[in-house]
Every structure is written in structure tokens, then in C-alpha cells.
Coordinates of C-alpha atoms in Angstrom, one line a residue:
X1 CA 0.0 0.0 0.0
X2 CA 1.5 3.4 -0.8
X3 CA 2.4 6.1 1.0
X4 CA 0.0 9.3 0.5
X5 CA 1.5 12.6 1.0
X6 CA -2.0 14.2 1.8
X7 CA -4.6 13.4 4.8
X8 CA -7.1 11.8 3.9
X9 CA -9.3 13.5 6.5
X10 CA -13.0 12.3 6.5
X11 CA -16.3 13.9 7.3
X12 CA -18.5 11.5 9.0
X13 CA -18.5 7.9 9.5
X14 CA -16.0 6.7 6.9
X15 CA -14.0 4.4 8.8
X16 CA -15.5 1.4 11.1
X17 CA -13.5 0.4 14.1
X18 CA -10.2 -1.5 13.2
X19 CA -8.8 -3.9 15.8
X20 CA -5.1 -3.3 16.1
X21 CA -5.0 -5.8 19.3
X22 CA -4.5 -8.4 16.7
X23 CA -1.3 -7.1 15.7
X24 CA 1.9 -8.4 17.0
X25 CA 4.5 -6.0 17.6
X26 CA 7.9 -7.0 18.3
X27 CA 9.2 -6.0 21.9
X28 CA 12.4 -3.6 20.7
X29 CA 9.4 -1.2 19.0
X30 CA 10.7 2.3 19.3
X31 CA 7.6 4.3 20.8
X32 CA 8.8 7.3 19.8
X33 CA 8.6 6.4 15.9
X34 CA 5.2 4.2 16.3
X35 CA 2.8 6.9 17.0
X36 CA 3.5 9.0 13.8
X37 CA 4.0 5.7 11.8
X38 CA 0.8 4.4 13.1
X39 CA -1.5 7.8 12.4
X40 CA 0.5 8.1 8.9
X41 CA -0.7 4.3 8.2
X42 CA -4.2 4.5 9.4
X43 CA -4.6 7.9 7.2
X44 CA -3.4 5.8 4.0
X45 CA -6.1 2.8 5.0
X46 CA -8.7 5.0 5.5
X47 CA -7.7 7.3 2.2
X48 CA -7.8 4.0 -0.2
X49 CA -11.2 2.6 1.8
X50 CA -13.4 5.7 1.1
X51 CA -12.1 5.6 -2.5
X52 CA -14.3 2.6 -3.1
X53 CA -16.9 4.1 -5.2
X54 CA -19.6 2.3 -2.9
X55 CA -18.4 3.0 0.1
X56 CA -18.1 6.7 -0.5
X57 CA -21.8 6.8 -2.2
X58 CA -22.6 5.4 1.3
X59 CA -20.9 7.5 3.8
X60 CA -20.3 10.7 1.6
X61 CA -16.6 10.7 2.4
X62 CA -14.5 13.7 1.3
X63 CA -11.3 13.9 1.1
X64 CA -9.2 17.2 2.6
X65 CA -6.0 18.0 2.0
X66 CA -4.0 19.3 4.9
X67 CA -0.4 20.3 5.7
X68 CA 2.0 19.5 3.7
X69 CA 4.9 20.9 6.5
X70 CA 2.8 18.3 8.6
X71 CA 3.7 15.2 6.5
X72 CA 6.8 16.1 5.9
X73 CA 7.9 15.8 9.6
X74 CA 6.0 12.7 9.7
X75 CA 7.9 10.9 6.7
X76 CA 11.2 12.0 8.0
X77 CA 10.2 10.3 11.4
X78 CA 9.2 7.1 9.0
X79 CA 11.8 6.6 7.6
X80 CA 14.6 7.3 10.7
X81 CA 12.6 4.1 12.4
X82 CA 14.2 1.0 12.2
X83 CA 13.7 -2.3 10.0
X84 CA 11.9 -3.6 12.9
X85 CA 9.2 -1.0 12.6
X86 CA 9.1 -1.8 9.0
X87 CA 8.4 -5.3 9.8
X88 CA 5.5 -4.0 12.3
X89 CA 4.0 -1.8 9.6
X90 CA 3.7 -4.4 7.5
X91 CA 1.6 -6.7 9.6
X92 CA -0.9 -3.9 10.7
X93 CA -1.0 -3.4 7.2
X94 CA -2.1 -7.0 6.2
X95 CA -4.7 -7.4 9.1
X96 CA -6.2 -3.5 8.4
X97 CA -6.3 -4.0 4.8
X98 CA -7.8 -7.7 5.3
X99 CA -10.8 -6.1 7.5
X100 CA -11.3 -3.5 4.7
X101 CA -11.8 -6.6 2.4
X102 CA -8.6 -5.5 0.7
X103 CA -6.4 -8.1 1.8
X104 CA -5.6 -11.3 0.8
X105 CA -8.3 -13.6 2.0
X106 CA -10.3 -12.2 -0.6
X107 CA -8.7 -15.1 -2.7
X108 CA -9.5 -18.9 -2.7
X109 CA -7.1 -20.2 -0.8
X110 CA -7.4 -20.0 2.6
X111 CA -5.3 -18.6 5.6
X112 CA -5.4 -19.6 8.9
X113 CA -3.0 -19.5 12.6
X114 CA -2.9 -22.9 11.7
X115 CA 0.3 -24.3 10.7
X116 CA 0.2 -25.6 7.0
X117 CA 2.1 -29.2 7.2
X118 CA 0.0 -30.4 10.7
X119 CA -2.9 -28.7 11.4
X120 CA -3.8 -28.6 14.8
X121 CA -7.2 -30.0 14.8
X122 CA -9.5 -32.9 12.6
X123 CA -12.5 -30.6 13.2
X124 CA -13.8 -29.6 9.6
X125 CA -16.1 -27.1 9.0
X126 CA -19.1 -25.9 6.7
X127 CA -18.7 -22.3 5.7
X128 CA -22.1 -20.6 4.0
X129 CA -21.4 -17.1 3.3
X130 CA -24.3 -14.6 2.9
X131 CA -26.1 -14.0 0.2
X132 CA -23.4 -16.6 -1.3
X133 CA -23.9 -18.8 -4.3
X134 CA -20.9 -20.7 -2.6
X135 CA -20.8 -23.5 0.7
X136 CA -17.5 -24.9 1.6
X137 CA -16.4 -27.6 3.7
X138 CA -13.0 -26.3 5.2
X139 CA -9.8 -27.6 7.6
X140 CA -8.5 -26.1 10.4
X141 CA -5.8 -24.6 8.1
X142 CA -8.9 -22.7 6.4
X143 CA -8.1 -24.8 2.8
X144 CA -11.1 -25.8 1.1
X145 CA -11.2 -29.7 0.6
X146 CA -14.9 -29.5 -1.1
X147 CA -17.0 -26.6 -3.0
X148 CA -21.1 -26.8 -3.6
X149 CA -22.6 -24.3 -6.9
X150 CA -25.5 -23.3 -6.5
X151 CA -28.0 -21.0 -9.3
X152 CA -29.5 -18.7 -6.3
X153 CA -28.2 -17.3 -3.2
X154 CA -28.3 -18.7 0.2
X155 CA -27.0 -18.2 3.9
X156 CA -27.3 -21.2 6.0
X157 CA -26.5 -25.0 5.4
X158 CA -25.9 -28.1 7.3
X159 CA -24.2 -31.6 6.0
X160 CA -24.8 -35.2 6.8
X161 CA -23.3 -38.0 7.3
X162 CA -24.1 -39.3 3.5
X163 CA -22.7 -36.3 1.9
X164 CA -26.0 -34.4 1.1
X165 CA -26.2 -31.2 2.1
X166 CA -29.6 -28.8 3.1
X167 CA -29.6 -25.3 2.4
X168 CA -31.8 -22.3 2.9
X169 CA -32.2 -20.0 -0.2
X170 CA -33.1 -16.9 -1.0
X171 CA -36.8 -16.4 -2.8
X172 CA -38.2 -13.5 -5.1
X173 CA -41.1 -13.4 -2.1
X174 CA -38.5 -12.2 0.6
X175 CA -39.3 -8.8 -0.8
X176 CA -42.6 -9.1 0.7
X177 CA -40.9 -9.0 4.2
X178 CA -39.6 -6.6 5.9
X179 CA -37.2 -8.6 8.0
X180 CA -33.3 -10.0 7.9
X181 CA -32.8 -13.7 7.7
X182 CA -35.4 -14.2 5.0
X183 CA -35.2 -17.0 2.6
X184 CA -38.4 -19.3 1.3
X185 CA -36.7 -22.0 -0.3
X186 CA -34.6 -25.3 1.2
X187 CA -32.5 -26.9 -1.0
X188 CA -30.9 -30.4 -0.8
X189 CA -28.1 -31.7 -2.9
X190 CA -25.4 -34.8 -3.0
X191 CA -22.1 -34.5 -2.5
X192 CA -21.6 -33.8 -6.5
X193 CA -24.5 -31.0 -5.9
X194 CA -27.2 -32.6 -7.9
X195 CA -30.3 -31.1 -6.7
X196 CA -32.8 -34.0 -4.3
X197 CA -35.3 -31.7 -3.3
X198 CA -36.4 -27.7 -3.9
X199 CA -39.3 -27.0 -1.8
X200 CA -40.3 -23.4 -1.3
X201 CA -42.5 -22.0 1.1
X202 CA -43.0 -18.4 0.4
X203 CA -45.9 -16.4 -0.4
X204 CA -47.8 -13.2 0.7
X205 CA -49.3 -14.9 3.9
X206 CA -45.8 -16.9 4.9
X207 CA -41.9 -17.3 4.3
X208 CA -39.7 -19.8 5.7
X209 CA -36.7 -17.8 7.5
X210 CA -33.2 -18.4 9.4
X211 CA -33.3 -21.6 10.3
X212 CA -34.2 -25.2 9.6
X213 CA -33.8 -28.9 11.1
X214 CA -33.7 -32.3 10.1
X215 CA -35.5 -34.6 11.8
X216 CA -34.4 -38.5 12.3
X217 CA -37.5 -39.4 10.7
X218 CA -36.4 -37.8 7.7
X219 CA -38.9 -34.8 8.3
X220 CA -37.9 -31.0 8.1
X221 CA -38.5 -28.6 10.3
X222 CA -38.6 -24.6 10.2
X223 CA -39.3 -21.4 11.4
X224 CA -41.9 -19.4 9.3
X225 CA -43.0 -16.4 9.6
X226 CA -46.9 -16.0 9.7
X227 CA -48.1 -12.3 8.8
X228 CA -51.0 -11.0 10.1
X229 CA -53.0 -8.0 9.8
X230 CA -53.4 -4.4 11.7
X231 CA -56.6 -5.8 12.5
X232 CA -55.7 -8.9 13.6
X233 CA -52.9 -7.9 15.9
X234 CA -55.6 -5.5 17.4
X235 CA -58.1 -7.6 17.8
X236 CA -55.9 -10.2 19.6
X237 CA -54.8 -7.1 22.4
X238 CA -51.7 -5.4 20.9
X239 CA -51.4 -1.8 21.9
X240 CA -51.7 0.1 18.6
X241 CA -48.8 2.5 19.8
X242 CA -46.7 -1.3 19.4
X243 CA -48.0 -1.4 15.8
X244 CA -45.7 0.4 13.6
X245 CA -46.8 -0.9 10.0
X246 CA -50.1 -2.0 8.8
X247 CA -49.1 -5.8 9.8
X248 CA -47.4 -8.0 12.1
X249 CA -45.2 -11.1 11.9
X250 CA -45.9 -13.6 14.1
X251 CA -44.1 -17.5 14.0
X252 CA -44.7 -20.5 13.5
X253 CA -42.7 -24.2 13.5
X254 CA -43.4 -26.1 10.0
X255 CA -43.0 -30.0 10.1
X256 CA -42.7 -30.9 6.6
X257 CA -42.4 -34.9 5.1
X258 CA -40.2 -33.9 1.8
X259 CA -41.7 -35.8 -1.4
X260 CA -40.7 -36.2 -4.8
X261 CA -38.5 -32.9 -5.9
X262 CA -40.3 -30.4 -4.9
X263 CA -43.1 -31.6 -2.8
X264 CA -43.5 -31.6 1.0
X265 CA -46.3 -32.4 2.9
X266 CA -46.9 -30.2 6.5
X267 CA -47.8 -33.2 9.4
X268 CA -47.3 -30.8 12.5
X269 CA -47.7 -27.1 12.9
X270 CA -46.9 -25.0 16.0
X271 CA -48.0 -21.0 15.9
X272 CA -47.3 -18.9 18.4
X273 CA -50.5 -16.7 17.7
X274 CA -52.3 -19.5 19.5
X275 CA -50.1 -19.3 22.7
X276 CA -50.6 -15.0 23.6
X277 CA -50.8 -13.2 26.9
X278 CA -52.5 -10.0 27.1
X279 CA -52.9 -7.1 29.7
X280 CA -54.2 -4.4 27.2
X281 CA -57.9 -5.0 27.2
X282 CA -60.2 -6.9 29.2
X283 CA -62.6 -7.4 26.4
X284 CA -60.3 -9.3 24.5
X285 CA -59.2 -12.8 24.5
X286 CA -56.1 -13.9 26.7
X287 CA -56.2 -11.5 29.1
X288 CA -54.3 -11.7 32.8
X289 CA -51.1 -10.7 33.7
X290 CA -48.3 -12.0 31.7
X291 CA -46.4 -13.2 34.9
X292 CA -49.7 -14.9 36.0
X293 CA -49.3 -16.8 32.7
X294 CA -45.5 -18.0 32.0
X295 CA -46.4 -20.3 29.3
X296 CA -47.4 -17.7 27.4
X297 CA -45.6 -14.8 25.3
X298 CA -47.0 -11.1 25.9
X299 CA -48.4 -9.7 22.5
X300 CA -47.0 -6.1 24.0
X301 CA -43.4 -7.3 25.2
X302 CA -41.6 -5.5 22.6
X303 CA -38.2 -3.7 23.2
X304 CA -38.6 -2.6 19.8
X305 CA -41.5 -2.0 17.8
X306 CA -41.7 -3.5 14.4
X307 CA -43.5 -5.8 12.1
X308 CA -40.9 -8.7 12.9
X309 CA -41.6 -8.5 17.0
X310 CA -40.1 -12.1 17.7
X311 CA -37.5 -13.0 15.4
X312 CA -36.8 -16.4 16.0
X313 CA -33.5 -16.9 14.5
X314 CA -32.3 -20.5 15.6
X315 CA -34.0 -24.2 16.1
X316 CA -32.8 -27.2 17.0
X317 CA -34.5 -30.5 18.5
X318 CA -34.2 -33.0 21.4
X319 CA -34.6 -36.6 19.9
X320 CA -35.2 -38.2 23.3
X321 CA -37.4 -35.2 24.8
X322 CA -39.1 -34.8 22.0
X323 CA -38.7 -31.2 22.7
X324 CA -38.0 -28.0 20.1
X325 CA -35.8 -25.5 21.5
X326 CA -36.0 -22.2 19.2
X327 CA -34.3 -18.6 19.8
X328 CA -36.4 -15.5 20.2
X329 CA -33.9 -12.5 19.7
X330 CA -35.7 -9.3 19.7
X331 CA -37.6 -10.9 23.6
X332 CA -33.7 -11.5 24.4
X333 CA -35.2 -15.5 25.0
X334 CA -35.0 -19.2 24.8
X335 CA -38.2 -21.1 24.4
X336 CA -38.5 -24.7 24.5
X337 CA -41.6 -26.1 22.9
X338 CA -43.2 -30.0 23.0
X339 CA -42.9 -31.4 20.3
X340 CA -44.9 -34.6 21.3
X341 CA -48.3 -33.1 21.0
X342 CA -50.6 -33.3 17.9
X343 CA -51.5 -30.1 15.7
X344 CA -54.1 -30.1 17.8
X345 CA -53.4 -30.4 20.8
X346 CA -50.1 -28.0 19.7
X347 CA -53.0 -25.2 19.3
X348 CA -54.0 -25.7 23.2
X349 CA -52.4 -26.1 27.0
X350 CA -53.2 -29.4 27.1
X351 CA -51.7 -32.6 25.7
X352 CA -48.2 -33.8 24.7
X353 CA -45.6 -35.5 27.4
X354 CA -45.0 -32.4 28.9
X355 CA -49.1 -32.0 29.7
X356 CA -48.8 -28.2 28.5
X357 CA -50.0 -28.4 25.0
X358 CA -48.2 -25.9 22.8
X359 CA -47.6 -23.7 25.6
X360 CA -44.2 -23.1 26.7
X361 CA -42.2 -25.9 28.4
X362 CA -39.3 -23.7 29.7
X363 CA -38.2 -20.2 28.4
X364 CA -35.1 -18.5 30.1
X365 CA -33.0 -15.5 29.6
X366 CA -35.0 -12.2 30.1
X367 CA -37.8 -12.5 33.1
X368 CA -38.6 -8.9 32.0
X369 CA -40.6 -10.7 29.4
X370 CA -43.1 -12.0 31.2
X371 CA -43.1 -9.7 34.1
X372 CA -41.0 -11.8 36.8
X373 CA -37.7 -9.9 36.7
X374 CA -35.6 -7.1 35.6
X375 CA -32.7 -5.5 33.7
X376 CA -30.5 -6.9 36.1
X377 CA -31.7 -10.8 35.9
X378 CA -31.6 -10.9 32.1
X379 CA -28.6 -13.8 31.1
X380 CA -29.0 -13.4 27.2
X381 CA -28.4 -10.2 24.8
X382 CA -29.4 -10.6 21.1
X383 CA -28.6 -13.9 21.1
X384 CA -28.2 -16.7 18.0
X385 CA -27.8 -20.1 17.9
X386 CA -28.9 -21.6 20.7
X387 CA -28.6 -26.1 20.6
X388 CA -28.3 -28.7 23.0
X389 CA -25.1 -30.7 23.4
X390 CA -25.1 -33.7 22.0
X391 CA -25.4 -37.2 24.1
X392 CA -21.7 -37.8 24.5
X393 CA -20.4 -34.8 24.3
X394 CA -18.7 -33.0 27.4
X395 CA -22.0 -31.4 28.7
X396 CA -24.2 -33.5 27.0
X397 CA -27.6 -31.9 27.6
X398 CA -26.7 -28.4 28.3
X399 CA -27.7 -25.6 25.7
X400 CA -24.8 -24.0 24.0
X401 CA -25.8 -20.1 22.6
X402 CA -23.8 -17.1 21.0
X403 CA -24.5 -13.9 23.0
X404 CA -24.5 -11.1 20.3
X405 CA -24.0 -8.7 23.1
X406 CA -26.6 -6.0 21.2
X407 CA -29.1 -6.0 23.8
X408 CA -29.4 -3.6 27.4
X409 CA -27.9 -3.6 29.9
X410 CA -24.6 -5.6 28.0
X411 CA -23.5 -4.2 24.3
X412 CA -20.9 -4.1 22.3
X413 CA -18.9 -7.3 23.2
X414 CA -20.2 -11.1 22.0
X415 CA -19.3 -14.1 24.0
X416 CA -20.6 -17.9 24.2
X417 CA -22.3 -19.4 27.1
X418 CA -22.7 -23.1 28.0
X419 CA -26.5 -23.2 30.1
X420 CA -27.5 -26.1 32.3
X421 CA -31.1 -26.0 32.8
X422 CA -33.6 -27.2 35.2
X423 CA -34.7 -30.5 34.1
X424 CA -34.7 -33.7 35.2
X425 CA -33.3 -36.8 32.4
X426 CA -36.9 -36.9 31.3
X427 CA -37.0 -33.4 30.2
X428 CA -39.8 -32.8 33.1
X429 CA -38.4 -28.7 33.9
X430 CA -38.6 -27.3 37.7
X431 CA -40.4 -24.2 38.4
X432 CA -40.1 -21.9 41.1
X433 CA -42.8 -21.8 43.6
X434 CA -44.8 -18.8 42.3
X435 CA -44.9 -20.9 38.8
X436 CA -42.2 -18.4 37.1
X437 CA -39.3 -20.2 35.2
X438 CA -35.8 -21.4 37.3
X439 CA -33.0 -19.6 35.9
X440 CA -30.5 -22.0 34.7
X441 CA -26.7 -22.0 35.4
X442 CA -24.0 -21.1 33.2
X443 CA -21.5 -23.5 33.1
X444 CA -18.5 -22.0 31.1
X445 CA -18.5 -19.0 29.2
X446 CA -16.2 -17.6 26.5
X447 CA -15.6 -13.5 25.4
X448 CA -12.7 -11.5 24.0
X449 CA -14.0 -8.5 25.0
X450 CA -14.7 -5.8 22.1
X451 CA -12.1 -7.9 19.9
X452 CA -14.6 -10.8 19.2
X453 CA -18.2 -8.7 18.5
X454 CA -20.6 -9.5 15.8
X455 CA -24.1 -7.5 16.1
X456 CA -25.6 -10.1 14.1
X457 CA -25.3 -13.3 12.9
X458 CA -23.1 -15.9 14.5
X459 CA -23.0 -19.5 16.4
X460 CA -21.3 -21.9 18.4
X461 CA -21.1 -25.5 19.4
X462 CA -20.0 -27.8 21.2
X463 CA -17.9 -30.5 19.7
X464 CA -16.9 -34.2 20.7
X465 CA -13.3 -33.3 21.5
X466 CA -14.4 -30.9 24.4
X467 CA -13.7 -28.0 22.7
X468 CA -15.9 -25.4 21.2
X469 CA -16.2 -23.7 17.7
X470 CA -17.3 -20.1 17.8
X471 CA -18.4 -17.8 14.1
X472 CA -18.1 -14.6 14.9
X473 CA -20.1 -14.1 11.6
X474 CA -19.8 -10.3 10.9
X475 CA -15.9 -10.6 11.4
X476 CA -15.6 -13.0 9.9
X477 CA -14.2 -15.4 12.8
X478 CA -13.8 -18.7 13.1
X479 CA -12.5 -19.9 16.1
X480 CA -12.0 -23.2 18.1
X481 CA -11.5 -22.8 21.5
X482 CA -10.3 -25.6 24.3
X483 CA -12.5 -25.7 27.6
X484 CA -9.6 -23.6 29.7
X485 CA -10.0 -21.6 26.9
X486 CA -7.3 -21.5 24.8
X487 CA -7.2 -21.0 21.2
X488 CA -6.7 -24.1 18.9
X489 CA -7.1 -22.5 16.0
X490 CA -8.5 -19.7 14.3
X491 CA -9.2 -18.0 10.9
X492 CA -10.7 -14.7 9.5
X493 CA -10.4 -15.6 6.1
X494 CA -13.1 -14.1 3.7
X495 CA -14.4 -17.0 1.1
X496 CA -15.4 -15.3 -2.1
X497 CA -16.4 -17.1 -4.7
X498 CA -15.7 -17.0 -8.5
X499 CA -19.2 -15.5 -9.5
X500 CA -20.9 -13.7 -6.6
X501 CA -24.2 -11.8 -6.6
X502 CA -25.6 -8.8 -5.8
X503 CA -25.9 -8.6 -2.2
X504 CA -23.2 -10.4 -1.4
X505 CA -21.5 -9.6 2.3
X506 CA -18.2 -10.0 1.1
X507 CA -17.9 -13.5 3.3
X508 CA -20.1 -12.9 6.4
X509 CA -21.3 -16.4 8.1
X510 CA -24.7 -17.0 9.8
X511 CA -23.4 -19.9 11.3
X512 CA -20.3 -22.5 10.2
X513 CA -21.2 -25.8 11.8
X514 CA -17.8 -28.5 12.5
X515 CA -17.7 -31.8 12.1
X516 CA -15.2 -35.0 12.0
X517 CA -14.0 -37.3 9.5
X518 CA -15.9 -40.3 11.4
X519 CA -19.2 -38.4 11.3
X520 CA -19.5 -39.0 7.7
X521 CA -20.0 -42.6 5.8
X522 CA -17.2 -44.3 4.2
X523 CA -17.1 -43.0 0.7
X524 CA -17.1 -39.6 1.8
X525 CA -14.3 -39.9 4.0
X526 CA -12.8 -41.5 1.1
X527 CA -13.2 -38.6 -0.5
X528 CA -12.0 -35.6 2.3
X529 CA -8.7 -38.3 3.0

């Protein structure tokens, strides 16, 4: 990168925040030659960053020139430092120029901490870029052993042990919404990416979104969202002060049996419009006290107002409970949800193993939400990802989430939290006395402080070795971390692919699940060996 004999000095937001923790100096750095090497440096970045046509459209970036008396004091201090300041430059330079997507990652080969001859881990992992056209199965030296093409755009994929992989894709109808995370469409493919199944669910009335799991029974499950009227969403108590469109999304879990290519037919349905709470208006259905009523969700708990009031961003399911766990970011909760119960006894209190119909089994994170707590009791901020640890694993049973950190009274720092919860091996959960939801206990947590922080996005999971893998998705970070908490291995590479789209996030993941040689079936591991 060049050196610029002007500063490059910038009206308004033109330059996000750069990490320079990441940086390794050498210990013989001369102070007195770093500061005006550093400013110098970070005025070149930020000169060739707002020259990006789209970047200045966006942030109106002008560049002033200043003293040149100024600079020329500088430069002489540049170049009396010594060759070990040279050496220091030039890794700021490739870790500031990486996070302006000007750096090398932007390439396909990968770059990890990883050393290139013995990597330092088996785990492998599935990288689904944004808006990508692109998923990759990596190594933990960030080289891609296998590449899937797809026609349209997606975000968020998952691979089994038989090589296929499931992914959610972007539809024409996610205009319609007025909400991130949208999709419509999951996709399945083999190992060579010929297409198995295509099955949208999009339409004026309903749109798959985030997430989706696969069931041992072959079945699919997902979050949709389900949008409703002004009406409607008056009629069932919302204040009209909380309304801040002419409609509402509420959710709803999908069970679909996939048939033929593009067929699927729906055997179970869960909507949360059938499980409200409402204080607003005694003439209405629903109404007590939303802490008189726990199992329910409060149609007027909204930190924000907007058309997308939930946002469930995350699933996953409990084979042996028979239990759906589900993330519910803009409440700051976890809701778990029986699965055991028919459509229609799902629609009720009644019914299913737990005996509480569809209404909640356990929720936890933000007692605010139902009236039982405060600011000070909440455990989750913004959160994504939440999943139980597998039978097996170290914590087997536990819930594993990514704390975005984007949520009062804790912002601006991520971190991952292991949860044990209240239940017995059944799955039967304890309740306090006054009938309000036991806080669970954390059981290790992991943060970098402001140097790990995505606002959105992002996962983590527990793994077979003990260890956990974190995506900080907005960094892009991939990270796997040992249980005291040391680094194994970790990589901010970008993956671009050969043909991107419009609307692609130059390599930000919503999730990148890991996996192990052994999970998959012989010829595939023929195949990654």
C-alpha cells in the first residue's frame, strides 16, 4: 500500500473500528517512531477505503487536504525508524487491509493461525457465506477440501453423514418482508451438488426464514413467519402504539415430510398466535397478567417495535425429549416447545408429554418478558444459535448459545455461554414456587471482549473433543476454543467465490457448523482423505 502525501481526512463515519490488538509487535518497538508511523498508516487505510466508489456513495466521504509541512515531519520520522518497525507496519498493514476486504483472504485459498504441514485439529467445518452462491467444507488450516454451486443465493446449510447437504435459499417473495434472515426456499443436494429436493414455502401470507432442522425421521423442520393484519394484531390485544406498519409477523414451526423434488407435505404445525398473553384489554381474549401466565408470550413485550416483533432466528431438537428449542432475539429468550403433542393439541395447554400443549415448556434469559424480573436478571443479549449438546459430548444436555452482546444492559462485546437448565433426564423442567421459570446456570463462558463482537449473525457449538467452535459471523471469525479456553485454531479468512451476486457480504457467516472425518459414511471420507 503506498504512501499518500496528503490526509485523507474524512467527514463523518468513513472508517468502522479497526482492531489493532491483533497485531503483534515485536518488543524492541521504538515508541517514539510508532505513533506517527501508526497515524500516517491508518490515514493511508482510510484514504484508499473511502475511494471505493460504494463506500463513498454510502458514507459521503471527502477527502481534505492538509499540511504538507505536517507530513513532511512525519515521513522524516518514518523513515529514521528502524527495520523492525518496518516489519510491524507491514503486519498492521495486512490485518487493516484484510478487515477493509482489501487483503488477501479475498482469494480462494485459505489462511489460517494454523500451521500448513500439521494442522492442529481434525474438526472440519461448513462455511455458508451470505447471500453466497458458494458453501465450503474447510480444515483447520482454512483450505477448502470440497466446493457446492449453487443458481440462487443462500445463507445457511448443514451436511450429513451421506454427503448431502440442506440449504436455505433466497426467494423472489423475501421482498414481501420486511425482515433479515429471509429466505423461502430449502435446497438439498449430493455430494456432487445434484439437486434431491427444492421446496419453497414463500408467499404473501408466509416465508420460511433463518433456520431449519432435520429430523431422524427424515422430516424438516422450520421457522416461518406468519403475517397478520393491523386488524388482527388489534383484535388479539396489541397496543396500537406497538404497531408500527399495517401488519405483524408472528411465528410458527413447520413439520414438513419432503416428497418427490419439490413436494412436502406439512404433518405438524406450531404458531405462536395460539399461545398469547394479554394485559391491554379486558374485552379481549387472553387477558391476565403476563407473569400470571408464564407459558405464554405477551403480544405487548416489545423492546422494539416492528413488524418482525419475535424473530426467532435459531431451532434445533431434542430426539429423546421430543422437545424444540427455538431462539427468540428481539424478547432476548430461549423457548423450549413440545414437540410430542398433535396439531391439535399443539393449538391448546393441554396434551403432549409435557401436559402443556403448545404452551411453553421452559423459556429463560430475560424474566422482563413475562413480568417476573428485571434489567438486572436478564442472562441473554441478542442472542443466536442456541442447541443442546449432544449425548456424548462433554456437557451432554446443556444448551450452547452465541451472545451477540446488542441487547441492554450488555452491548458491544459477544461471548458464548454453556446453560445447564432445570430438568430432570426426562425433560420434566422445575419451576419456582410462584410458577415463574428457574433460571439456569452457566457452566463456562467464553468473550474476547470488544475484539470478538458480531451485532448479528453468528453460532457456536460444542464439539466431541471438548472444545468449542465459535463464528463470529460479521468478522468473519472462526475460532476453536479448548475448555480452559485456549485458542486451537483460528481464521478470519473471507471466502469469495468465483461468481458472486448482488448482495453479497463479502464473506459474512450466519453460522459454520464443524464436524469430524468419522461423522460422515465411508465413501465420503474416502473422499475428504
Amino acid at each position: 500500500m503506498a504512501l499518500l502525501g496528503l490526509d485523507a481526512a474524512i467527514d463523518g463515519e468513513c472508517f468502522p473500528e479497526v482492531q489493532l490488538a491483533k497485531a503483534v509487535y515485536p518488543p524492541n518497538l521504538k515508541a517514539a517512531f510508532m505513533f506517527p508511523r501508526l497515524v500516517l498508516f491508518m490515514h493511508q487505510v482510510r484514504f484508499r477505503f473511502c475511494r471505493s466508489g460504494n463506500f463513498r456513495r454510502q458514507h459521503r466521504c471527502r477527502i481534505q487536504p492538509k499540511s504538507v509541512t505536517i507530513w513532511t515531519a512525519w515521513l522524516a520520522f518514518f523513515f529514521l525508524s528502524d527495520a523492525t518497525l518496518a516489519t510491524a507496519q507491514q503486519r498492521i498493514t495486512q490485518d487493516i487491509a484484510s478487515e477493509a476486504g482489501l487483503g488477501p483472504e479475498n482469494v480462494q485459498a485459505g489462511s489460517s493461525d494454523a500451521t500448513k504441514d500439521a494442522p492442529p485439529s481434525s474438526t472440519l467445518v461448513l462455511v455458508a457465506p451470505l447471500v453466497s452462491k458458494y458453501v465450503y467444507l474447510i480444515n483447520a488450516n482454512a483450505e477448502i477440501l470440497h466446493r457446492w454451486d449453487f443458481e440462487i443465493t443462500g445463507s445457511n446449510a448443514y451436511l450429513f453423514p451421506d454427503g448431502t447437504l440442506m440449504r436455505s435459499s433466497q426467494e423472489p417473495e423475501t421482498s414481501l418482508y420486511d425482515g433479515r434472515g429471509s429466505f423461502g426456499r430449502i435446497q438439498k443436494v449430493d455430494w456432487d451438488g445434484k439437486l434431491l429436493w427444492d421446496f419453497k414455502y414463500a408467499d404473501e401470507k408466509q416465508l420460511q426464514h433463518h433456520d431449519f432442522e432435520l429430523l431422524p425421521n427424515g422430516n424438516v423442520l422450520f421457522i416461518a413467519w406468519e403475517k397478520l393484519s393491523k386488524e388482527q394484531a388489534l383484535s388479539a390485544g396489541r397496543r396500537s402504539e406497538k404497531l408500527t406498519s399495517n401488519e405483524l409477523y408472528s411465528e410458527k414451526i413447520v413439520e414438513v415430510r419432503p416428497s418427490g423434488l419439490t413436494g412436502g407435505e406439512e404433518v405438524w404445525v406450531w404458531r405462536l398466535w395460539d399461545h398469547l398473553v394479554q394485559d391491554a384489554d379486558p374485552q379481549l381474549p387472553n387477558y391476565a397478567a403476563p407473569k400470571d401466565r408464564p407459558r405464554r408470550v405477551d403480544v405487548n413485550f416489545a423492546m422494539t417495535p416492528r413488524a418482525d416483533w419475535i424473530h426467532m432466528n435459531a431451532i434445533d431438537y431434542h430426539p429423546e425429549w421430543d422437545q424444540i428449542i427455538v431462539s427468540a432475539r428481539f424478547d432476548d429468550e430461549l423457548w423450549v416447545i413440545d414437540h410430542s403433542t398433535t396439531t391439535a393439541e399443539a393449538r391448546t395447554g393441554q396434551g403432549g408429554r409435557g401436559g402443556h400443549g403448545g404452551d411453553l415448556l421452559y423459556r429463560m434469559g430475560n424474566p422482563q418478558a413475562y413480568g417476573a424480573g428485571t434489567l438486572d436478571d436478564k442472562l441473554i443479549f441478542g442472542q443466536h444459535d442456541c442447541r443442546w449438546i449432544l449425548p456424548g459430548y462433554p456437557g451432554a444436555g446443556d444448551i450452547t448459545v452465541f451472545n451477540n452482546g446488542t441487547s441492554p444492559p450488555r452491548t458491544g462485546f459477544s461471548s458464548v455461554e454453556q446453560f445447564h437448565l432445570p430438568v430432570s433426564a426426562s425433560g420434566q423442567y422445575t419451576v419456582n414456587p410462584d410458577g415463574s421459570f428457574r433460571s439456569p446456570e452457566v457452566m463456562w463462558s467464553y468473550s474476547r471482549g470488544q475484539e470478538m463482537f458480531s451485532f448479528r449473525i453468528s453460532g457456536a457449538e460444542r464439539l466431541k473433543s471438548g472444545n468449542t467452535l465459535i463464528c463470529s459471523g460479521d468478522q468473519p471469525w472462526i475460532l476453536e476454543v479448548a475448555p480452559d479456553k485456549s485458542v486451537v485454531w483460528q481464521t478470519k479468512h473471507r471466502f469469495v467465490g468465483p461468481a458472486e451476486a448482488e448482495g453479497f457480504e463479502n464473506g459474512a457467516m450466519f453460522r459454520a457448523p464443524g464436524y469430524t472425518l468419522d461423522y460422515f459414511e465411508p465413501h465420503i471420507q474416502a473422499q475428504l482423505k
